[in-house]
Amino acid sequence: MLSKEKYRKYSVQELICDESFQNWIYKADPESDAFWKSLALESPQQEASIRLASDLLKSIAFRVDKPADGRAAASLQQTLERINFNEYFKTRAAEEPTWRRIWKIAAALLLIAGIASVLWWLAGGKAGKEVLSTAFGEIDTARLPDASMIILNGNSRISRAATWKAGAPREVWLSGEAYFDVRHLTPAGASEAQPFKVYVGPLTVEVLGTRFNIRQRRSEIAIALLQGSVRLSSPQQDGPIEMKPGDLIRFDTTTKQLIKATTDTEKISSWTQKKLILTNPTLREICSYLEDIYGKKIILGDPALGAKKVEGPILLDSLEDALFILSTVLNVTIVEEQNTLIIRSK
């Protein structure tokens, strides 16, 4: 018999490594389904942890099930077939991990991401700020005092006041890229929900409870809404802009131009699963992305290479993995000279 009292104190890492929780995610039965859903309803503080742990395990399952069922992997396989690279793909498929291997992968991912809570409290300075930053190529996760979650991409930084005053807006400052899972919070006795605000460059994103992705790189800020609703404010706008799920807003910090469109939110947040999925991406766009998160300068030996397209996902477990896929798919050579990567035609 499972004990709810025990699991009310579990962290995201402990949930992912717990066999009962794993069984619920991968092979749920009515009894386990009722237990975990009941726990989430009875323990609001644990709801965000259960949801994030569930999302992470499900994303891990999708990744290791390739190439048979994965849509993204199937797209990549088609590309590999066109360049006669089937032997590599078959070898990878033959090494399908066992369930025990999946648990180890889950634990390894959380070992990387799970130290964020400690860093969050230790990295504060004399200015009364709590700060979390990531190195190039690192992804980290922070759990806020209100049980909201932030996943921070490589070469990024978030900060907030050391303490949040009751009833006052919850405020976070972002530089780089982050995925937000914000908890709807209404303080006792209050008639309205407590706002959550993200400041990025000259923009302010205000939410009540939602999931969204913000990317600030080079001269552009991109905000994509996955779930819920947000209100975007800019000094250049007469009034706030209301965003709906699927909306994408791009803001050019040089020209101050703001463009609103729609997007595939699964692609926008794919980096949280260590995958890069862009829409008809050129090699030039991919290189810019890799430079931003890994800190390596990438030069195209032949400028014409920049217009080449890459179909399917690019795995971001490491820069070496991403470059291997690029060199194979595009039939190019990548060499390193004085900390600079140079891509040349073969």
Coordinates of C-alpha atoms in Angstrom, one line a residue:
M1 CA 0.0 0.0 0.0
L2 CA 1.5 3.3 -1.1
S3 CA 1.8 6.1 1.6
K4 CA 0.6 9.6 0.5
E5 CA 2.4 11.1 3.5
K6 CA 5.7 9.7 2.2
Y7 CA 5.3 11.1 -1.3
R8 CA 4.1 14.6 -0.1
K9 CA 7.8 15.3 0.7
Y10 CA 9.4 13.9 -2.4
S11 CA 11.4 16.1 -4.7
V12 CA 11.2 15.9 -8.5
Q13 CA 14.4 13.8 -8.5
E14 CA 13.0 11.4 -6.0
L15 CA 9.8 11.0 -7.9
I16 CA 11.6 10.2 -11.1
C17 CA 13.7 7.6 -9.4
D18 CA 10.8 6.0 -7.6
E19 CA 9.7 2.6 -9.1
S20 CA 6.0 3.1 -8.2
F21 CA 6.0 6.5 -9.9
Q22 CA 7.7 5.1 -12.9
N23 CA 5.2 2.3 -13.2
W24 CA 2.4 4.8 -13.1
I25 CA 3.9 6.8 -16.0
Y26 CA 4.8 3.8 -18.2
K27 CA 2.2 1.2 -17.3
A28 CA -0.6 2.8 -15.3
D29 CA -3.4 0.7 -13.8
P30 CA -6.7 2.1 -12.2
E31 CA -5.3 1.8 -8.7
S32 CA -2.0 3.7 -9.3
D33 CA -3.8 6.2 -11.5
A34 CA -6.2 7.0 -8.7
F35 CA -3.5 7.2 -6.1
W36 CA -1.2 9.7 -7.9
K37 CA -4.1 11.9 -9.2
S38 CA -5.6 12.0 -5.7
L39 CA -2.2 13.0 -4.2
A40 CA -1.8 15.8 -6.7
L41 CA -5.3 17.1 -5.8
E42 CA -4.8 16.8 -2.0
S43 CA -1.2 18.3 -2.0
P44 CA -1.1 21.5 -4.1
Q45 CA 2.6 21.9 -3.2
Q46 CA 3.4 18.6 -4.9
E47 CA 1.2 19.1 -8.0
A48 CA 4.0 21.0 -9.9
S49 CA 6.6 18.4 -8.9
I50 CA 4.4 15.5 -10.0
R51 CA 3.6 17.2 -13.3
L52 CA 7.2 18.1 -14.1
A53 CA 8.5 14.6 -13.1
S54 CA 5.8 13.1 -15.3
D55 CA 6.7 15.3 -18.3
L56 CA 10.4 14.5 -17.9
L57 CA 9.8 10.7 -17.8
K58 CA 7.4 10.8 -20.7
S59 CA 10.0 12.8 -22.8
I60 CA 12.7 10.3 -21.9
A61 CA 10.4 7.5 -23.0
F62 CA 9.8 9.2 -26.3
R63 CA 13.5 9.7 -26.9
V64 CA 14.6 6.1 -26.2
D65 CA 11.7 4.6 -28.3
K66 CA 13.4 5.7 -31.5
P67 CA 13.3 4.9 -34.3
A68 CA 10.2 2.7 -34.4
D69 CA 7.5 5.1 -33.0
G70 CA 9.2 8.6 -32.8
R71 CA 7.9 11.0 -35.4
A72 CA 11.0 13.2 -35.1
A73 CA 13.3 10.3 -35.4
A74 CA 11.4 9.0 -38.4
S75 CA 12.0 12.4 -40.1
L76 CA 15.7 12.2 -39.4
Q77 CA 15.8 8.6 -40.6
Q78 CA 14.4 9.7 -44.0
T79 CA 17.2 12.2 -44.3
L80 CA 19.8 9.6 -43.3
E81 CA 18.4 7.2 -45.9
R82 CA 18.9 9.8 -48.6
I83 CA 22.6 9.9 -47.9
N84 CA 23.1 6.2 -47.6
F85 CA 23.7 6.2 -43.8
N86 CA 21.4 3.3 -42.9
E87 CA 24.1 1.3 -41.2
Y88 CA 24.6 3.9 -38.4
F89 CA 20.9 4.2 -37.9
K90 CA 20.4 0.4 -37.7
T91 CA 23.2 0.1 -35.2
R92 CA 21.6 2.7 -32.9
A93 CA 18.2 0.9 -33.2
A94 CA 19.8 -2.4 -32.3
E95 CA 21.0 -0.8 -29.0
E96 CA 17.5 -0.1 -27.8
P97 CA 17.8 0.6 -24.0
T98 CA 16.0 -1.7 -21.5
W99 CA 13.6 -0.3 -18.8
R100 CA 16.4 -0.4 -16.3
R101 CA 18.4 1.8 -18.7
I102 CA 15.5 4.2 -18.9
W103 CA 15.6 4.7 -15.1
K104 CA 19.3 5.4 -15.2
I105 CA 18.8 7.9 -18.0
A106 CA 16.1 9.6 -15.9
A107 CA 18.4 9.7 -12.9
A108 CA 21.3 11.1 -14.9
L109 CA 19.1 13.9 -16.4
L110 CA 17.9 14.9 -13.0
L111 CA 21.4 14.8 -11.5
I112 CA 22.2 17.6 -14.0
A113 CA 19.0 19.5 -13.5
G114 CA 18.2 18.7 -9.9
I115 CA 20.9 20.8 -8.2
A116 CA 19.2 24.0 -9.2
S117 CA 17.3 24.4 -5.9
V118 CA 20.6 24.4 -3.9
L119 CA 22.2 26.8 -6.4
W120 CA 19.2 29.1 -6.2
W121 CA 19.6 29.7 -2.5
L122 CA 23.4 29.8 -2.4
A123 CA 24.0 32.0 -5.4
G124 CA 22.3 35.2 -3.9
G125 CA 24.4 38.3 -3.5
K126 CA 24.6 41.3 -1.2
A127 CA 22.0 43.0 -3.3
G128 CA 19.2 40.8 -1.9
K129 CA 18.8 38.8 -5.2
E130 CA 18.6 35.1 -5.6
V131 CA 20.4 34.2 -8.9
L132 CA 20.6 31.0 -11.0
S133 CA 22.8 30.9 -14.1
T134 CA 23.9 28.2 -16.5
A135 CA 27.1 27.6 -18.3
F136 CA 27.4 26.9 -22.0
G137 CA 25.7 23.6 -22.9
E138 CA 24.0 23.2 -19.5
I139 CA 20.3 22.9 -18.7
D140 CA 19.1 23.5 -15.1
T141 CA 15.8 23.5 -13.3
A142 CA 14.7 25.7 -10.4
R143 CA 11.6 25.3 -8.2
L144 CA 10.3 28.7 -6.9
P145 CA 8.8 29.2 -3.4
D146 CA 5.3 29.2 -4.9
A147 CA 6.0 25.7 -6.5
S148 CA 6.3 27.2 -10.0
M149 CA 9.1 25.7 -12.2
I150 CA 11.7 27.2 -14.5
I151 CA 13.9 25.3 -16.8
L152 CA 16.9 27.3 -17.8
N153 CA 18.7 26.7 -21.1
G154 CA 22.5 27.0 -21.6
N155 CA 24.2 30.4 -21.3
S156 CA 21.2 31.9 -19.4
R157 CA 20.4 33.7 -16.1
I158 CA 17.4 34.4 -14.0
S159 CA 17.2 36.4 -10.8
R160 CA 14.5 37.4 -8.3
A161 CA 14.2 39.2 -5.0
A162 CA 15.4 37.1 -2.1
T163 CA 11.9 37.2 -0.6
W164 CA 8.5 37.7 -2.2
K165 CA 6.1 39.9 -0.3
A166 CA 2.6 38.4 0.3
G167 CA 0.1 39.7 -2.2
A168 CA 2.8 41.5 -4.3
P169 CA 3.6 40.5 -7.8
R170 CA 6.0 37.6 -8.2
E171 CA 8.9 39.0 -10.3
V172 CA 11.7 37.3 -12.2
W173 CA 14.4 38.8 -14.5
L174 CA 15.6 36.7 -17.4
S175 CA 18.6 36.9 -19.7
G176 CA 18.9 34.0 -22.2
E177 CA 16.2 31.3 -22.6
A178 CA 13.9 29.7 -20.2
Y179 CA 10.7 27.6 -20.1
F180 CA 8.2 28.6 -17.4
D181 CA 5.5 26.5 -15.7
V182 CA 3.8 29.0 -13.5
R183 CA 1.4 28.1 -10.7
H184 CA -1.9 29.9 -10.4
L185 CA -1.8 31.4 -6.9
T186 CA -4.5 33.4 -4.9
P187 CA -3.4 34.4 -1.4
A188 CA -5.8 33.8 1.5
G189 CA -8.4 36.6 1.7
A190 CA -7.5 38.0 -1.7
S191 CA -10.1 38.5 -4.4
E192 CA -7.6 38.3 -7.3
A193 CA -4.8 35.9 -8.3
Q194 CA -1.2 37.0 -7.5
P195 CA 0.5 38.2 -10.7
F196 CA 3.7 36.6 -12.0
K197 CA 5.9 38.9 -14.0
V198 CA 9.0 38.2 -16.2
Y199 CA 11.2 41.1 -17.2
V200 CA 13.3 40.4 -20.4
G201 CA 15.0 43.3 -22.0
P202 CA 12.5 46.1 -22.4
L203 CA 9.5 43.7 -22.3
T204 CA 7.3 42.6 -19.4
V205 CA 5.4 39.3 -19.5
E206 CA 2.6 39.1 -17.0
V207 CA 0.8 35.8 -16.2
L208 CA -1.5 34.2 -13.7
G209 CA -0.8 30.5 -14.3
T210 CA 0.5 29.2 -17.6
R211 CA 3.3 27.6 -19.5
F212 CA 5.4 29.6 -21.9
N213 CA 8.9 29.9 -23.4
I214 CA 11.1 33.1 -23.6
R215 CA 14.2 33.3 -25.7
Q216 CA 16.5 36.4 -25.6
R217 CA 19.4 36.0 -28.0
R218 CA 21.4 38.5 -30.0
S219 CA 19.0 41.3 -31.1
E220 CA 15.7 39.3 -30.7
I221 CA 13.3 38.4 -28.0
A222 CA 10.9 35.6 -28.8
I223 CA 7.9 34.7 -26.6
A224 CA 5.8 31.6 -27.2
L225 CA 2.7 30.7 -25.2
L226 CA 2.1 27.0 -24.7
Q227 CA -0.8 27.1 -22.3
G228 CA -3.0 29.6 -20.5
S229 CA -2.8 33.4 -21.3
V230 CA -0.2 36.1 -20.8
R231 CA -0.2 39.9 -21.2
L232 CA 2.8 41.4 -22.9
S233 CA 3.8 45.0 -22.3
S234 CA 6.4 47.0 -24.3
P235 CA 7.4 50.7 -24.2
Q236 CA 6.7 50.9 -27.9
Q237 CA 3.1 49.7 -27.6
D238 CA 0.1 51.9 -26.6
G239 CA -1.4 49.1 -24.6
P240 CA -0.7 45.5 -23.5
I241 CA -0.9 42.6 -26.0
E242 CA -3.0 39.6 -25.0
M243 CA -1.5 36.2 -26.1
K244 CA -3.3 32.9 -26.6
P245 CA -1.8 29.4 -26.8
G246 CA 0.1 28.9 -30.0
D247 CA 1.0 32.6 -30.3
L248 CA 4.5 33.7 -31.0
I249 CA 5.8 37.3 -30.6
R250 CA 9.2 38.4 -31.9
F251 CA 10.7 41.7 -30.8
D252 CA 13.7 43.2 -32.6
T253 CA 15.7 45.1 -29.9
T254 CA 17.4 47.1 -32.6
T255 CA 14.5 48.3 -34.7
K256 CA 12.0 48.0 -31.9
Q257 CA 9.7 46.2 -34.3
L258 CA 7.2 43.7 -32.8
I259 CA 5.7 40.9 -34.9
K260 CA 2.9 38.5 -33.8
A261 CA 2.4 35.1 -35.4
T262 CA 1.5 31.5 -34.6
T263 CA 3.9 28.6 -34.0
D264 CA 4.2 24.9 -33.2
T265 CA 4.8 25.1 -29.4
E266 CA 6.2 21.6 -29.4
K267 CA 9.1 22.7 -31.5
I268 CA 9.7 25.9 -29.5
S269 CA 10.1 24.0 -26.2
S270 CA 11.9 21.0 -27.7
W271 CA 15.2 22.2 -26.2
T272 CA 13.9 21.2 -22.7
Q273 CA 14.1 17.6 -24.0
K274 CA 17.6 18.3 -25.4
K275 CA 16.4 18.4 -29.0
L276 CA 16.6 21.3 -31.5
I277 CA 13.5 21.3 -33.8
L278 CA 13.2 24.3 -36.1
T279 CA 10.8 25.0 -39.0
N280 CA 12.8 24.7 -42.3
P281 CA 16.0 25.7 -40.6
T282 CA 19.1 26.7 -42.6
L283 CA 22.5 25.7 -41.5
R284 CA 23.2 29.4 -40.7
E285 CA 20.3 29.5 -38.2
I286 CA 21.4 26.2 -36.6
C287 CA 25.0 27.5 -36.2
S288 CA 23.7 30.7 -34.5
Y289 CA 21.7 28.6 -32.1
L290 CA 24.6 26.3 -31.3
E291 CA 26.9 29.3 -30.8
D292 CA 24.5 30.8 -28.3
I293 CA 24.1 27.7 -26.0
Y294 CA 27.6 26.2 -26.4
G295 CA 29.8 29.3 -26.6
K296 CA 31.8 28.1 -29.6
K297 CA 32.4 30.3 -32.7
I298 CA 31.2 28.5 -35.9
I299 CA 32.4 29.7 -39.3
L300 CA 31.2 28.5 -42.7
G301 CA 34.1 27.9 -45.0
D302 CA 31.8 28.3 -47.9
P303 CA 29.0 31.0 -47.4
A304 CA 26.8 29.0 -49.8
L305 CA 26.5 26.3 -47.1
G306 CA 24.5 28.6 -44.9
A307 CA 21.4 28.2 -47.0
K308 CA 21.3 24.4 -46.8
K309 CA 18.3 23.0 -44.9
V310 CA 18.3 20.2 -42.3
E311 CA 15.2 18.1 -41.7
G312 CA 14.3 16.4 -38.5
P313 CA 15.6 17.0 -35.0
I314 CA 19.2 17.7 -33.9
L315 CA 20.0 16.1 -30.6
L316 CA 21.5 18.5 -28.1
D317 CA 23.0 16.1 -25.5
S318 CA 26.4 17.6 -26.4
L319 CA 27.9 19.8 -29.0
E320 CA 29.8 16.8 -30.5
D321 CA 26.5 15.0 -31.1
A322 CA 24.9 17.9 -32.8
L323 CA 28.0 18.4 -35.0
F324 CA 28.1 14.7 -35.9
I325 CA 24.5 14.9 -37.2
L326 CA 25.2 18.0 -39.2
S327 CA 28.4 16.6 -40.8
T328 CA 26.6 13.4 -41.7
V329 CA 23.4 14.9 -43.0
L330 CA 25.0 17.7 -45.0
N331 CA 28.1 15.7 -46.0
V332 CA 30.5 18.4 -44.7
T333 CA 33.7 18.4 -42.7
I334 CA 33.9 20.1 -39.4
V335 CA 37.4 21.0 -37.9
E336 CA 38.4 23.0 -34.9
E337 CA 41.1 25.6 -35.1
Q338 CA 42.0 27.8 -32.1
N339 CA 38.6 27.3 -30.3
T340 CA 36.7 28.0 -33.6
L341 CA 34.8 25.4 -35.5
I342 CA 35.0 25.6 -39.3
I343 CA 32.5 23.8 -41.6
R344 CA 33.7 23.0 -45.0
S345 CA 32.3 21.1 -48.0
K346 CA 33.9 17.7 -48.6

